[in-house]
């Protein structure tokens, strides 16, 4: 089929430029693309019928593999179903190359079947939109088609990475004759060679001097993939300048930077706890003069609002290219470098080490949380016993402190106090069965090397408060580009397909889980996938935030109460199913659930939404009253 040779060349171009995985959804108009990708020897093709799930599975594959993945769908509304994942990929900077099959241009708006306006289908949520030639018989059109696909892949992977659309109009006939072989000949591709921007030595010297002359320097990390080079550079920078480094769990700063790394020097992550302390003196002590940020979004609303109110005199954001958000309304400088290069370039030896101050006996030390089995309580148990008086948080500088040490001290003290406070609170006896404590206990038993996917709503917030065990390597992923619930499960499925030898654990709520059940509607095994489902039969977050929880319409119009259980879903898709509704059942189930030989599994933790809300409010009240 010489008229389709340019289309049949698309998989060869993809393969030469490093795309090895394609997720497609069946259809007729996309048949030439489907057949070409399916027959290419270097491309792995997976079929997922639901386009929305397919796109998020592709996103999970790309996120785990750190390279572009292609999507293929038929014409009409199929491509529109990719839109949520495309938007997430755009804001999370994940490279996707979306091939949307289409009618020839003369049949658009002519009442032909499965026909919509597909040009620039994703608008401002794609990095670019390319229109494949409808006719490629002329040599120039053939050359144009090849060049166009190369450019699309290059744009998708160019920093900041993101999704691109290639709209491919196709005329019948779509199918080769019986026995006809497709030719994957040599094609000329255009390769993008990545570079790393560097600043002039004089500019770096100016930045270094600004850090040297500023007492209150704070580093805040947004969402960022795990990066050992960055972790090492951050630790050296923090040690040299005695600078606090703060990041949510999705910033992946909790990971060990190197074997034998001193955990006393790890970045801070308990801001959701200590920022809730109503102590004006502490807030004043934490106020930065120079804020340095990198990465994407923050989970911690408390930290975000605090920094907006604190208004540092200077705010530098470090990012090699692309648009930069003024999240804290204080942006003064954009530094065009890779964060790892920036922190490495600005590191110097300091007079007092971070580790020495972190081990100062005048600052409460961190006791790493450990998993301790607790006696079971019924779901209607009495309120937890009052906490003993926690150690007083003291952050006053000593005479021996330098100006920088005097600023670092309250951050370290607050972090260490919050860790002790949280550990004590979560271990208290006589708790009603609740999802906050259940997740705390589950997180302590995560297998080493786990890829932890956190669904949006309460799952990601719980994990950000509770943190992760420090003795294990647990990399964190979450769809915080748009913070939607629509593809959290599918993204985790994609990650499990991409890394079959690695444990992939999804922590999700019931609304997100049932909304995305088609994530499992495919024929590919994921024995490494474990799904922890918090089923409170409602959108429980609305009982935890001011506004909806005070309204009489709460249960019907905000919580979206539902009677569903996940047992049928697990049976339909061949997942090992465990259900728990007491702490004793949870303690028994977790080792079996996480065992490598148990295969793909689903652990349904059933709780009561009002009980969850009451217990979480007790936690918040304990934080607020800890200084009274």
Coordinates of C-alpha atoms in Angstrom, one line a residue:
X1 CA 0.0 0.0 0.0
X2 CA 2.3 2.7 -1.3
X3 CA -0.2 5.4 -0.5
X4 CA 0.2 4.6 3.3
X5 CA 4.0 4.2 3.3
X6 CA 4.4 7.5 5.2
X7 CA 2.0 6.3 7.8
X8 CA 3.7 2.9 8.1
X9 CA 7.0 4.8 8.6
X10 CA 5.7 6.4 11.8
X11 CA 6.6 3.4 14.1
X12 CA 10.1 3.3 12.5
X13 CA 10.6 7.0 13.3
X14 CA 9.4 6.4 16.9
X15 CA 11.7 3.4 17.4
X16 CA 14.7 5.3 16.1
X17 CA 14.0 8.2 18.5
X18 CA 13.6 5.9 21.5
X19 CA 9.9 5.3 21.8
X20 CA 9.4 1.6 22.6
X21 CA 5.9 1.6 24.1
X22 CA 2.6 2.3 22.5
X23 CA -0.8 2.2 24.2
X24 CA -3.7 2.1 21.7
X25 CA -7.5 1.7 21.8
X26 CA -9.1 -0.3 19.0
X27 CA -10.9 1.5 16.2
X28 CA -11.4 1.4 12.4
X29 CA -10.1 4.8 11.3
X30 CA -6.8 4.2 13.2
X31 CA -6.3 0.7 11.6
X32 CA -3.2 1.7 9.5
X33 CA -1.5 3.1 12.6
X34 CA -2.5 0.1 14.7
X35 CA -1.2 -2.5 12.2
X36 CA 2.0 -0.6 11.6
X37 CA 2.8 -0.3 15.3
X38 CA 1.7 -3.9 16.0
X39 CA 4.0 -5.3 13.3
X40 CA 7.0 -3.3 14.1
X41 CA 9.6 -5.6 15.8
X42 CA 11.0 -3.0 18.2
X43 CA 7.7 -1.6 19.5
X44 CA 5.7 -3.0 22.4
X45 CA 2.0 -2.3 21.9
X46 CA -0.6 -2.7 24.6
X47 CA -4.4 -2.4 23.9
X48 CA -6.6 -0.7 26.4
X49 CA -10.3 -0.2 25.2
X50 CA -11.1 2.8 27.4
X51 CA -9.3 5.8 26.0
X52 CA -9.3 7.7 29.2
X53 CA -7.7 4.8 31.1
X54 CA -5.3 4.1 28.1
X55 CA -4.0 7.6 28.2
X56 CA -3.3 7.5 31.9
X57 CA -1.7 4.1 31.6
X58 CA 0.6 5.7 28.9
X59 CA 1.4 8.5 31.3
X60 CA 2.3 6.0 34.0
X61 CA 4.6 4.2 31.6
X62 CA 6.3 7.4 30.5
X63 CA 6.6 8.6 34.1
X64 CA 8.3 5.3 35.2
X65 CA 10.5 5.0 32.2
X66 CA 11.4 8.7 32.0
X67 CA 11.0 8.7 28.2
X68 CA 8.2 9.4 25.7
X69 CA 5.3 6.9 25.2
X70 CA 2.9 7.0 22.2
X71 CA -0.9 6.9 22.3
X72 CA -3.0 5.8 19.3
X73 CA -6.8 6.2 19.0
X74 CA -9.5 6.4 16.3
X75 CA -11.3 9.5 15.1
X76 CA -14.1 11.4 16.9
X77 CA -14.6 11.6 20.6
X78 CA -11.9 8.9 21.3
X79 CA -9.3 11.6 21.3
X80 CA -11.3 13.8 23.6
X81 CA -11.2 11.1 26.2
X82 CA -7.4 11.5 26.2
X83 CA -7.8 15.1 27.4
X84 CA -7.5 14.6 31.2
X85 CA -4.3 12.6 30.9
X86 CA -3.0 15.1 28.3
X87 CA -3.6 18.0 30.7
X88 CA -2.0 16.1 33.6
X89 CA 1.1 15.3 31.4
X90 CA 1.3 18.9 30.4
X91 CA 1.5 20.2 34.0
X92 CA 3.5 17.3 35.3
X93 CA 5.9 17.6 32.3
X94 CA 5.6 14.0 31.1
X95 CA 6.3 13.3 27.4
X96 CA 3.4 11.8 25.5
X97 CA 3.1 11.6 21.7
X98 CA -0.6 11.4 20.8
X99 CA -1.5 10.1 17.4
X100 CA -5.2 10.8 16.7
X101 CA -6.6 9.2 13.5
X102 CA -9.0 11.5 11.6
X103 CA -11.2 11.9 8.6
X104 CA -9.6 13.6 5.5
X105 CA -10.1 17.4 5.8
X106 CA -12.7 17.6 3.1
X107 CA -15.1 15.5 5.2
X108 CA -14.9 17.5 8.4
X109 CA -18.3 19.2 9.3
X110 CA -20.0 17.1 6.6
X111 CA -22.1 14.9 9.0
X112 CA -19.8 11.9 8.4
X113 CA -19.6 9.4 11.3
X114 CA -17.1 9.7 14.1
X115 CA -16.0 13.1 12.9
X116 CA -15.3 16.1 15.1
X117 CA -12.8 19.0 14.8
X118 CA -9.6 17.4 15.8
X119 CA -7.0 20.0 14.7
X120 CA -5.3 21.4 17.9
X121 CA -7.6 19.2 19.9
X122 CA -6.0 19.8 23.3
X123 CA -5.4 23.6 22.9
X124 CA -3.2 25.2 25.5
X125 CA -2.8 21.8 27.3
X126 CA -0.4 20.4 24.6
X127 CA 3.1 21.6 23.9
X128 CA 2.3 21.4 20.2
X129 CA -0.2 20.2 17.6
X130 CA 1.0 18.7 14.2
X131 CA -1.2 17.9 11.2
X132 CA 0.0 14.9 9.2
X133 CA -0.5 15.3 5.4
X134 CA -3.6 13.7 4.1
X135 CA -1.8 12.8 0.8
X136 CA 1.9 11.8 0.8
X137 CA 2.4 10.4 -2.7
X138 CA 4.5 13.4 -3.7
X139 CA 8.1 13.2 -2.6
X140 CA 8.0 16.6 -0.8
X141 CA 4.9 15.5 1.2
X142 CA 6.6 12.3 2.1
X143 CA 9.6 14.2 3.4
X144 CA 7.4 16.6 5.2
X145 CA 5.5 13.8 7.0
X146 CA 8.8 12.2 8.2
X147 CA 10.2 15.5 9.4
X148 CA 6.9 16.4 11.2
X149 CA 6.9 13.2 13.3
X150 CA 10.6 13.7 14.3
X151 CA 9.8 17.3 15.3
X152 CA 6.8 16.2 17.4
X153 CA 8.8 13.6 19.3
X154 CA 11.6 16.1 19.9
X155 CA 9.2 18.7 21.2
X156 CA 7.6 16.2 23.6
X157 CA 10.9 15.3 25.2
X158 CA 12.5 18.8 25.1
X159 CA 12.5 20.4 28.6
X160 CA 10.0 21.1 29.9
X161 CA 8.7 17.8 28.6
X162 CA 5.0 17.4 27.8
X163 CA 2.3 16.0 25.4
X164 CA 2.1 16.7 21.7
X165 CA -0.7 15.8 19.2
X166 CA -0.1 14.4 15.8
X167 CA -3.4 14.4 13.9
X168 CA -3.3 11.8 11.1
X169 CA -6.1 12.0 8.5
X170 CA -6.6 8.7 6.7
X171 CA -8.5 7.6 3.6
X172 CA -9.8 4.1 2.9
X173 CA -8.7 1.4 2.2
X174 CA -7.1 1.0 5.7
X175 CA -6.1 -2.6 5.6
X176 CA -3.4 -4.4 3.7
X177 CA -4.2 -7.3 1.5
X178 CA -4.0 -10.8 3.0
X179 CA -0.3 -11.8 3.1
X180 CA 0.9 -8.3 2.3
X181 CA 4.0 -7.3 4.3
X182 CA 4.6 -3.8 5.6
X183 CA 8.0 -2.3 4.9
X184 CA 9.9 -0.6 7.7
X185 CA 12.7 0.9 5.6
X186 CA 15.4 3.5 6.5
X187 CA 14.0 6.9 7.3
X188 CA 15.9 10.1 8.0
X189 CA 15.0 11.4 11.5
X190 CA 15.9 14.6 13.3
X191 CA 17.3 14.1 16.8
X192 CA 17.1 16.6 19.6
X193 CA 20.4 16.6 21.6
X194 CA 19.8 17.7 25.2
X195 CA 21.9 20.5 26.8
X196 CA 22.3 21.9 30.3
X197 CA 22.3 25.6 30.6
X198 CA 25.1 27.2 32.7
X199 CA 25.4 30.7 34.1
X200 CA 28.5 32.8 33.7
X201 CA 31.0 32.6 36.5
X202 CA 30.4 36.2 37.4
X203 CA 26.6 35.6 37.8
X204 CA 27.2 32.6 40.0
X205 CA 29.6 34.7 42.1
X206 CA 26.8 37.3 42.6
X207 CA 24.3 34.6 43.6
X208 CA 26.8 33.1 46.0
X209 CA 27.5 36.4 47.6
X210 CA 23.8 37.0 48.0
X211 CA 23.5 33.7 49.9
X212 CA 26.5 34.5 52.0
X213 CA 25.2 37.9 53.0
X214 CA 21.6 36.8 53.8
X215 CA 20.9 35.2 57.2
X216 CA 17.5 33.7 56.5
X217 CA 17.8 31.5 53.4
X218 CA 15.2 28.8 52.8
X219 CA 15.0 26.1 50.1
X220 CA 11.5 24.7 49.2
X221 CA 11.1 21.9 46.7
X222 CA 8.0 21.2 44.7
X223 CA 7.0 17.9 43.1
X224 CA 10.1 16.4 41.6
X225 CA 11.2 12.9 40.4
X226 CA 13.8 11.1 42.4
X227 CA 17.3 12.4 41.4
X228 CA 20.4 11.2 43.2
X229 CA 22.6 14.0 41.8
X230 CA 20.1 16.6 43.0
X231 CA 19.9 15.0 46.5
X232 CA 23.7 15.0 46.9
X233 CA 24.0 18.6 45.7
X234 CA 21.2 19.7 48.0
X235 CA 22.8 18.0 51.0
X236 CA 26.2 19.7 50.3
X237 CA 24.5 23.0 49.8
X238 CA 22.5 22.8 53.0
X239 CA 25.6 21.7 55.0
X240 CA 27.8 24.4 53.6
X241 CA 25.4 27.3 54.1
X242 CA 23.4 25.9 57.1
X243 CA 20.2 26.3 55.1
X244 CA 16.9 24.5 55.8
X245 CA 15.6 22.5 52.9
X246 CA 11.8 21.7 52.9
X247 CA 9.8 19.5 50.6
X248 CA 6.5 17.6 50.5
X249 CA 6.6 13.8 50.1
X250 CA 6.1 14.2 46.3
X251 CA 9.4 16.1 46.1
X252 CA 11.2 12.8 46.9
X253 CA 13.7 14.5 49.2
X254 CA 13.2 11.8 51.8
X255 CA 15.2 9.3 49.8
X256 CA 18.7 8.4 50.9
X257 CA 21.3 10.3 48.9
X258 CA 23.9 7.7 49.2
X259 CA 24.6 4.4 51.1
X260 CA 25.2 5.1 54.7
X261 CA 23.8 8.6 54.5
X262 CA 23.3 10.4 57.8
X263 CA 19.6 10.7 58.3
X264 CA 20.1 13.7 60.6
X265 CA 20.9 15.7 57.5
X266 CA 17.9 14.8 55.5
X267 CA 15.6 17.6 54.2
X268 CA 12.6 18.5 56.3
X269 CA 9.1 17.2 55.5
X270 CA 6.8 17.7 58.6
X271 CA 5.6 21.2 57.6
X272 CA 2.0 20.1 57.5
X273 CA 2.3 19.3 61.2
X274 CA 4.3 22.2 62.7
X275 CA 2.8 24.9 60.4
X276 CA -0.5 24.1 62.1
X277 CA 0.9 25.2 65.5
X278 CA -0.7 28.5 66.5
X279 CA 2.5 30.0 67.9
X280 CA 3.3 33.5 66.5
X281 CA 6.9 33.4 67.7
X282 CA 7.6 30.2 65.7
X283 CA 6.1 31.6 62.6
X284 CA 8.2 34.7 62.9
X285 CA 11.3 32.6 63.5
X286 CA 10.7 30.6 60.4
X287 CA 10.2 33.6 58.1
X288 CA 12.8 33.7 55.2
X289 CA 14.5 36.7 53.6
X290 CA 15.6 34.7 50.6
X291 CA 13.4 31.8 49.3
X292 CA 14.9 29.4 46.7
X293 CA 12.5 27.0 45.0
X294 CA 12.6 24.4 42.4
X295 CA 10.2 21.7 41.1
X296 CA 6.5 21.9 40.5
X297 CA 3.4 22.0 42.8
X298 CA 3.2 21.8 46.6
X299 CA 0.7 19.7 48.5
X300 CA 1.1 21.6 51.8
X301 CA -1.5 24.3 51.8
X302 CA -0.3 25.5 55.2
X303 CA 3.3 26.1 53.8
X304 CA 2.0 27.7 50.6
X305 CA -0.2 30.1 52.5
X306 CA 2.5 30.8 55.1
X307 CA 5.0 31.8 52.4
X308 CA 2.5 33.9 50.6
X309 CA 2.0 35.8 53.8
X310 CA 5.6 35.9 54.8
X311 CA 6.6 37.7 51.5
X312 CA 10.3 37.1 51.4
X313 CA 12.3 40.0 50.1
X314 CA 13.8 37.8 47.4
X315 CA 12.4 34.6 45.7
X316 CA 14.6 32.8 43.2
X317 CA 13.1 29.9 41.2
X318 CA 15.6 27.5 39.6
X319 CA 14.4 25.9 36.3
X320 CA 16.4 25.4 33.1
X321 CA 13.6 26.4 30.7
X322 CA 9.8 27.0 30.3
X323 CA 7.2 29.2 32.0
X324 CA 7.6 29.8 35.7
X325 CA 4.7 30.3 38.2
X326 CA 4.8 33.0 40.8
X327 CA 3.2 30.7 43.4
X328 CA 4.1 32.8 46.5
X329 CA 3.5 36.2 44.9
X330 CA 7.2 37.1 45.6
X331 CA 9.2 36.0 42.5
X332 CA 12.2 38.2 41.9
X333 CA 14.6 36.0 39.9
X334 CA 14.4 33.0 37.6
X335 CA 17.7 31.0 37.5
X336 CA 18.0 29.1 34.2
X337 CA 19.9 26.0 35.4
X338 CA 19.2 22.5 36.3
X339 CA 18.6 22.4 40.1
X340 CA 21.3 19.8 40.7
X341 CA 23.8 22.0 38.8
X342 CA 22.7 25.2 40.6
X343 CA 23.1 23.7 44.1
X344 CA 26.4 22.0 43.3
X345 CA 27.8 25.3 41.8
X346 CA 26.8 27.3 44.9
X347 CA 28.1 24.9 47.6
X348 CA 30.9 26.1 49.8
X349 CA 32.4 24.9 53.0
X350 CA 30.8 26.5 56.0
X351 CA 32.2 27.1 59.4
X352 CA 29.6 25.0 61.2
X353 CA 28.2 21.9 59.7
X354 CA 24.5 21.1 59.3
X355 CA 25.1 17.7 60.9
X356 CA 26.7 19.3 64.0
X357 CA 23.7 21.6 64.5
X358 CA 21.2 18.7 63.8
X359 CA 22.8 16.7 66.6
X360 CA 22.9 19.6 69.1
X361 CA 21.5 18.3 72.4
X362 CA 19.5 21.4 72.9
X363 CA 17.3 20.5 69.9
X364 CA 14.9 17.6 70.4
X365 CA 16.2 14.6 68.4
X366 CA 14.2 12.6 65.9
X367 CA 13.1 9.2 66.9
X368 CA 12.4 7.4 63.6
X369 CA 8.8 6.1 63.6
X370 CA 8.6 2.3 64.0
X371 CA 5.7 0.0 63.5
X372 CA 4.3 -1.3 66.7
X373 CA 1.2 -3.6 66.7
X374 CA -1.6 -2.2 68.8
X375 CA -4.5 -3.9 70.6
X376 CA -7.6 -3.9 68.5
X377 CA -10.5 -1.6 69.2
X378 CA -14.0 -1.7 67.9
X379 CA -15.1 0.9 65.4
X380 CA -17.2 2.6 68.1
X381 CA -14.5 2.6 70.7
X382 CA -14.3 5.5 73.2
X383 CA -12.2 8.5 72.3
X384 CA -8.4 8.1 72.5
X385 CA -6.8 8.7 75.8
X386 CA -5.3 12.2 76.1
X387 CA -1.7 12.5 75.0
X388 CA 1.0 13.1 77.5
X389 CA 2.5 16.6 77.4
X390 CA 4.9 16.5 74.4
X391 CA 8.3 17.9 74.7
X392 CA 8.2 21.7 74.6
X393 CA 9.3 23.1 71.2
X394 CA 12.3 25.4 71.9
X395 CA 13.9 27.2 69.1
X396 CA 15.7 30.1 70.8
X397 CA 19.2 30.7 69.3
X398 CA 22.2 30.3 71.5
X399 CA 25.1 32.8 71.9
X400 CA 27.3 30.4 69.9
X401 CA 25.0 30.3 66.9
X402 CA 25.9 32.2 63.8
X403 CA 23.2 34.2 62.1
X404 CA 22.6 31.3 59.7
X405 CA 22.6 28.7 62.4
X406 CA 20.1 30.9 64.4
X407 CA 17.7 30.6 61.4
X408 CA 18.3 26.9 60.8
X409 CA 17.7 26.0 64.5
X410 CA 13.9 26.7 64.6
X411 CA 13.3 24.7 61.4
X412 CA 15.2 21.7 62.8
X413 CA 13.5 22.0 66.2
X414 CA 10.1 22.2 64.6
X415 CA 10.8 19.2 62.3
X416 CA 12.1 17.0 65.2
X417 CA 9.3 18.0 67.5
X418 CA 6.6 17.3 64.8
X419 CA 8.1 13.8 64.2
X420 CA 8.0 12.9 67.9
X421 CA 4.5 14.4 68.3
X422 CA 3.1 12.5 65.4
X423 CA 4.7 9.2 66.5
X424 CA 3.2 9.6 70.0
X425 CA -0.2 10.5 68.7
X426 CA -0.4 7.7 66.2
X427 CA 0.6 5.1 68.8
X428 CA -2.0 6.1 71.4
X429 CA -4.3 3.2 72.6
X430 CA -8.1 2.8 72.4
X431 CA -8.4 4.3 68.9
X432 CA -11.5 3.7 66.9
X433 CA -10.8 2.1 63.6
X434 CA -9.9 4.9 61.3
X435 CA -8.2 5.5 57.9
X436 CA -5.6 7.9 59.2
X437 CA -4.1 5.4 61.6
X438 CA -4.6 2.5 59.1
X439 CA -2.6 4.3 56.5
X440 CA 0.1 5.1 59.1
X441 CA 0.5 1.4 59.8
X442 CA 0.4 0.4 56.1
X443 CA 3.1 2.9 55.2
X444 CA 5.5 1.6 57.8
X445 CA 5.5 -1.8 56.1
X446 CA 6.0 -0.8 52.5
X447 CA 8.5 -3.0 50.7
X448 CA 11.9 -1.6 49.9
X449 CA 12.2 -0.1 46.4
X450 CA 8.5 0.5 46.2
X451 CA 7.1 3.0 43.7
X452 CA 4.3 4.5 45.8
X453 CA 1.5 6.1 43.8
X454 CA -0.8 8.5 45.8
X455 CA -4.3 9.2 44.5
X456 CA -5.7 12.7 44.9
X457 CA -8.0 13.9 47.6
X458 CA -7.1 12.5 51.1
X459 CA -4.7 9.7 50.2
X460 CA -1.9 12.1 49.1
X461 CA -2.6 14.4 52.1
X462 CA -2.5 11.6 54.6
X463 CA 0.9 10.5 53.2
X464 CA 2.3 14.0 53.3
X465 CA 1.4 14.4 56.9
X466 CA 2.6 10.9 58.0
X467 CA 5.7 10.7 55.9
X468 CA 7.5 7.5 55.0
X469 CA 9.9 5.1 56.7
X470 CA 13.4 6.4 56.4
X471 CA 15.2 3.1 56.3
X472 CA 13.7 2.1 52.9
X473 CA 13.8 3.5 49.4
X474 CA 10.3 4.5 48.5
X475 CA 9.9 6.7 45.5
X476 CA 6.6 8.7 45.4
X477 CA 4.4 9.6 42.4
X478 CA 1.2 11.5 42.3
X479 CA -0.9 13.2 39.6
X480 CA -0.5 16.7 41.1
X481 CA -0.3 18.4 37.7
X482 CA -4.1 18.9 37.7
X483 CA -4.8 17.1 41.0
X484 CA -7.7 15.1 39.5
X485 CA -9.0 11.7 40.6
X486 CA -9.8 10.5 37.1
X487 CA -6.7 8.5 36.3
X488 CA -4.8 7.8 39.5
X489 CA -5.4 4.0 39.2
X490 CA -4.5 3.9 35.5
X491 CA -1.3 5.8 36.1
X492 CA -0.3 3.2 38.7
X493 CA -1.2 0.4 36.3
X494 CA 1.1 2.0 33.7
X495 CA 3.9 2.1 36.2
X496 CA 3.4 -1.6 37.1
X497 CA 3.6 -2.5 33.4
X498 CA 6.7 -0.4 32.9
X499 CA 8.6 -1.9 35.9
X500 CA 7.5 -5.5 36.4
X501 CA 10.3 -6.3 38.8
X502 CA 9.5 -3.4 41.2
X503 CA 6.7 -3.3 43.8
X504 CA 4.1 -0.7 42.8
X505 CA 1.7 0.4 45.5
X506 CA -1.3 2.6 45.0
X507 CA -2.9 4.3 47.9
X508 CA -6.4 5.5 46.9
X509 CA -9.8 6.5 48.1
X510 CA -13.1 5.0 47.1
X511 CA -14.3 7.7 44.8
X512 CA -11.0 7.8 42.8
X513 CA -10.9 4.0 42.7
X514 CA -14.5 3.4 41.5
X515 CA -14.2 6.3 39.0
X516 CA -11.3 4.6 37.3
X517 CA -12.1 0.9 37.4
X518 CA -11.4 0.6 33.7
X519 CA -7.8 0.9 34.6
X520 CA -7.9 -2.9 35.0
X521 CA -9.7 -3.5 31.7
X522 CA -6.9 -5.0 29.7
X523 CA -5.1 -8.3 29.2
X524 CA -1.7 -7.6 30.7
X525 CA -0.5 -9.1 34.0
X526 CA 0.6 -6.8 36.8
X527 CA 1.7 -9.2 39.5
X528 CA 3.7 -6.4 41.2
X529 CA 0.7 -4.1 41.7
X530 CA -0.8 -3.6 45.1
X531 CA -3.9 -1.3 45.6
X532 CA -4.7 -0.1 49.1
X533 CA -8.3 1.2 49.0
X534 CA -9.7 3.5 51.7
X535 CA -13.5 2.9 51.4
X536 CA -15.5 5.1 53.7
X537 CA -18.4 5.0 51.2
X538 CA -18.2 8.7 50.6
X539 CA -16.0 11.6 49.5
X540 CA -14.6 11.8 53.0
X541 CA -12.5 14.9 52.4
X542 CA -15.6 17.1 52.5
X543 CA -16.0 16.3 56.2
X544 CA -12.5 17.5 56.8
X545 CA -12.5 20.9 55.2
X546 CA -14.3 24.0 56.4
X547 CA -17.2 25.0 54.2
X548 CA -18.8 21.8 53.0
X549 CA -18.7 20.1 56.4
X550 CA -20.9 22.8 57.9
X551 CA -23.6 22.6 55.2
X552 CA -26.8 20.6 55.5
X553 CA -26.2 19.4 51.9
X554 CA -23.0 17.7 52.9
X555 CA -24.0 14.0 52.6
X556 CA -26.0 14.1 49.4
X557 CA -24.3 16.7 47.3
X558 CA -20.7 16.8 48.5
X559 CA -19.8 13.4 49.9
X560 CA -21.5 11.5 47.1
X561 CA -22.2 8.6 49.4
X562 CA -22.1 5.2 47.7
X563 CA -22.7 1.6 48.9
X564 CA -20.0 -0.1 46.7
X565 CA -17.5 -2.6 47.7
X566 CA -14.4 -3.6 45.7
X567 CA -14.8 -7.4 45.9
X568 CA -16.6 -7.7 42.6
X569 CA -14.0 -5.5 40.8
X570 CA -11.2 -7.6 42.2
X571 CA -12.9 -10.8 41.1
X572 CA -13.7 -9.4 37.6
X573 CA -10.0 -8.5 37.0
X574 CA -8.3 -11.3 38.8
X575 CA -6.9 -9.3 41.8
X576 CA -6.3 -11.1 45.1
X577 CA -8.8 -9.5 47.5
X578 CA -8.4 -8.8 51.2
X579 CA -11.0 -6.8 53.3
X580 CA -10.4 -5.4 56.7
X581 CA -12.4 -3.3 59.1
X582 CA -10.5 -3.6 62.4
X583 CA -6.9 -3.1 63.4
X584 CA -6.4 -6.7 64.2
X585 CA -7.5 -7.7 60.7
X586 CA -5.2 -5.0 59.2
X587 CA -2.2 -6.3 61.2
X588 CA -2.9 -9.8 59.9
X589 CA -3.5 -8.8 56.3
X590 CA -0.6 -6.4 55.6
X591 CA 2.3 -9.0 55.6
X592 CA 0.3 -11.3 53.3
X593 CA -0.7 -8.4 51.1
X594 CA 2.8 -7.1 50.6
X595 CA 4.4 -10.5 50.1
X596 CA 6.1 -10.6 46.7
X597 CA 4.7 -14.1 45.8
X598 CA 1.0 -13.1 46.5
X599 CA 0.5 -11.5 43.1
X600 CA -1.6 -8.5 42.2
X601 CA -3.8 -7.6 45.1
X602 CA -6.4 -5.2 46.5
X603 CA -6.7 -4.4 50.2
X604 CA -10.0 -2.8 51.0
X605 CA -9.9 -0.9 54.3
X606 CA -13.5 -0.1 55.2
X607 CA -14.1 2.7 57.7
X608 CA -16.8 5.1 58.8
X609 CA -16.6 8.6 57.3
X610 CA -17.9 10.5 60.5
X611 CA -15.5 8.4 62.6
X612 CA -12.6 9.3 60.3
X613 CA -13.5 13.0 60.5
X614 CA -13.8 12.9 64.3
X615 CA -10.4 11.3 64.7
X616 CA -8.7 13.6 62.3
X617 CA -10.2 16.5 64.1
X618 CA -8.7 15.1 67.4
X619 CA -5.3 15.1 65.7
X620 CA -5.7 18.7 64.6
X621 CA -6.9 19.7 68.0
X622 CA -3.9 18.0 69.6
X623 CA -1.5 20.0 67.4
X624 CA -3.3 23.2 68.1
X625 CA -3.4 22.7 71.9
X626 CA 0.1 21.3 72.2
X627 CA 1.4 24.7 73.4
X628 CA -1.4 25.7 75.7

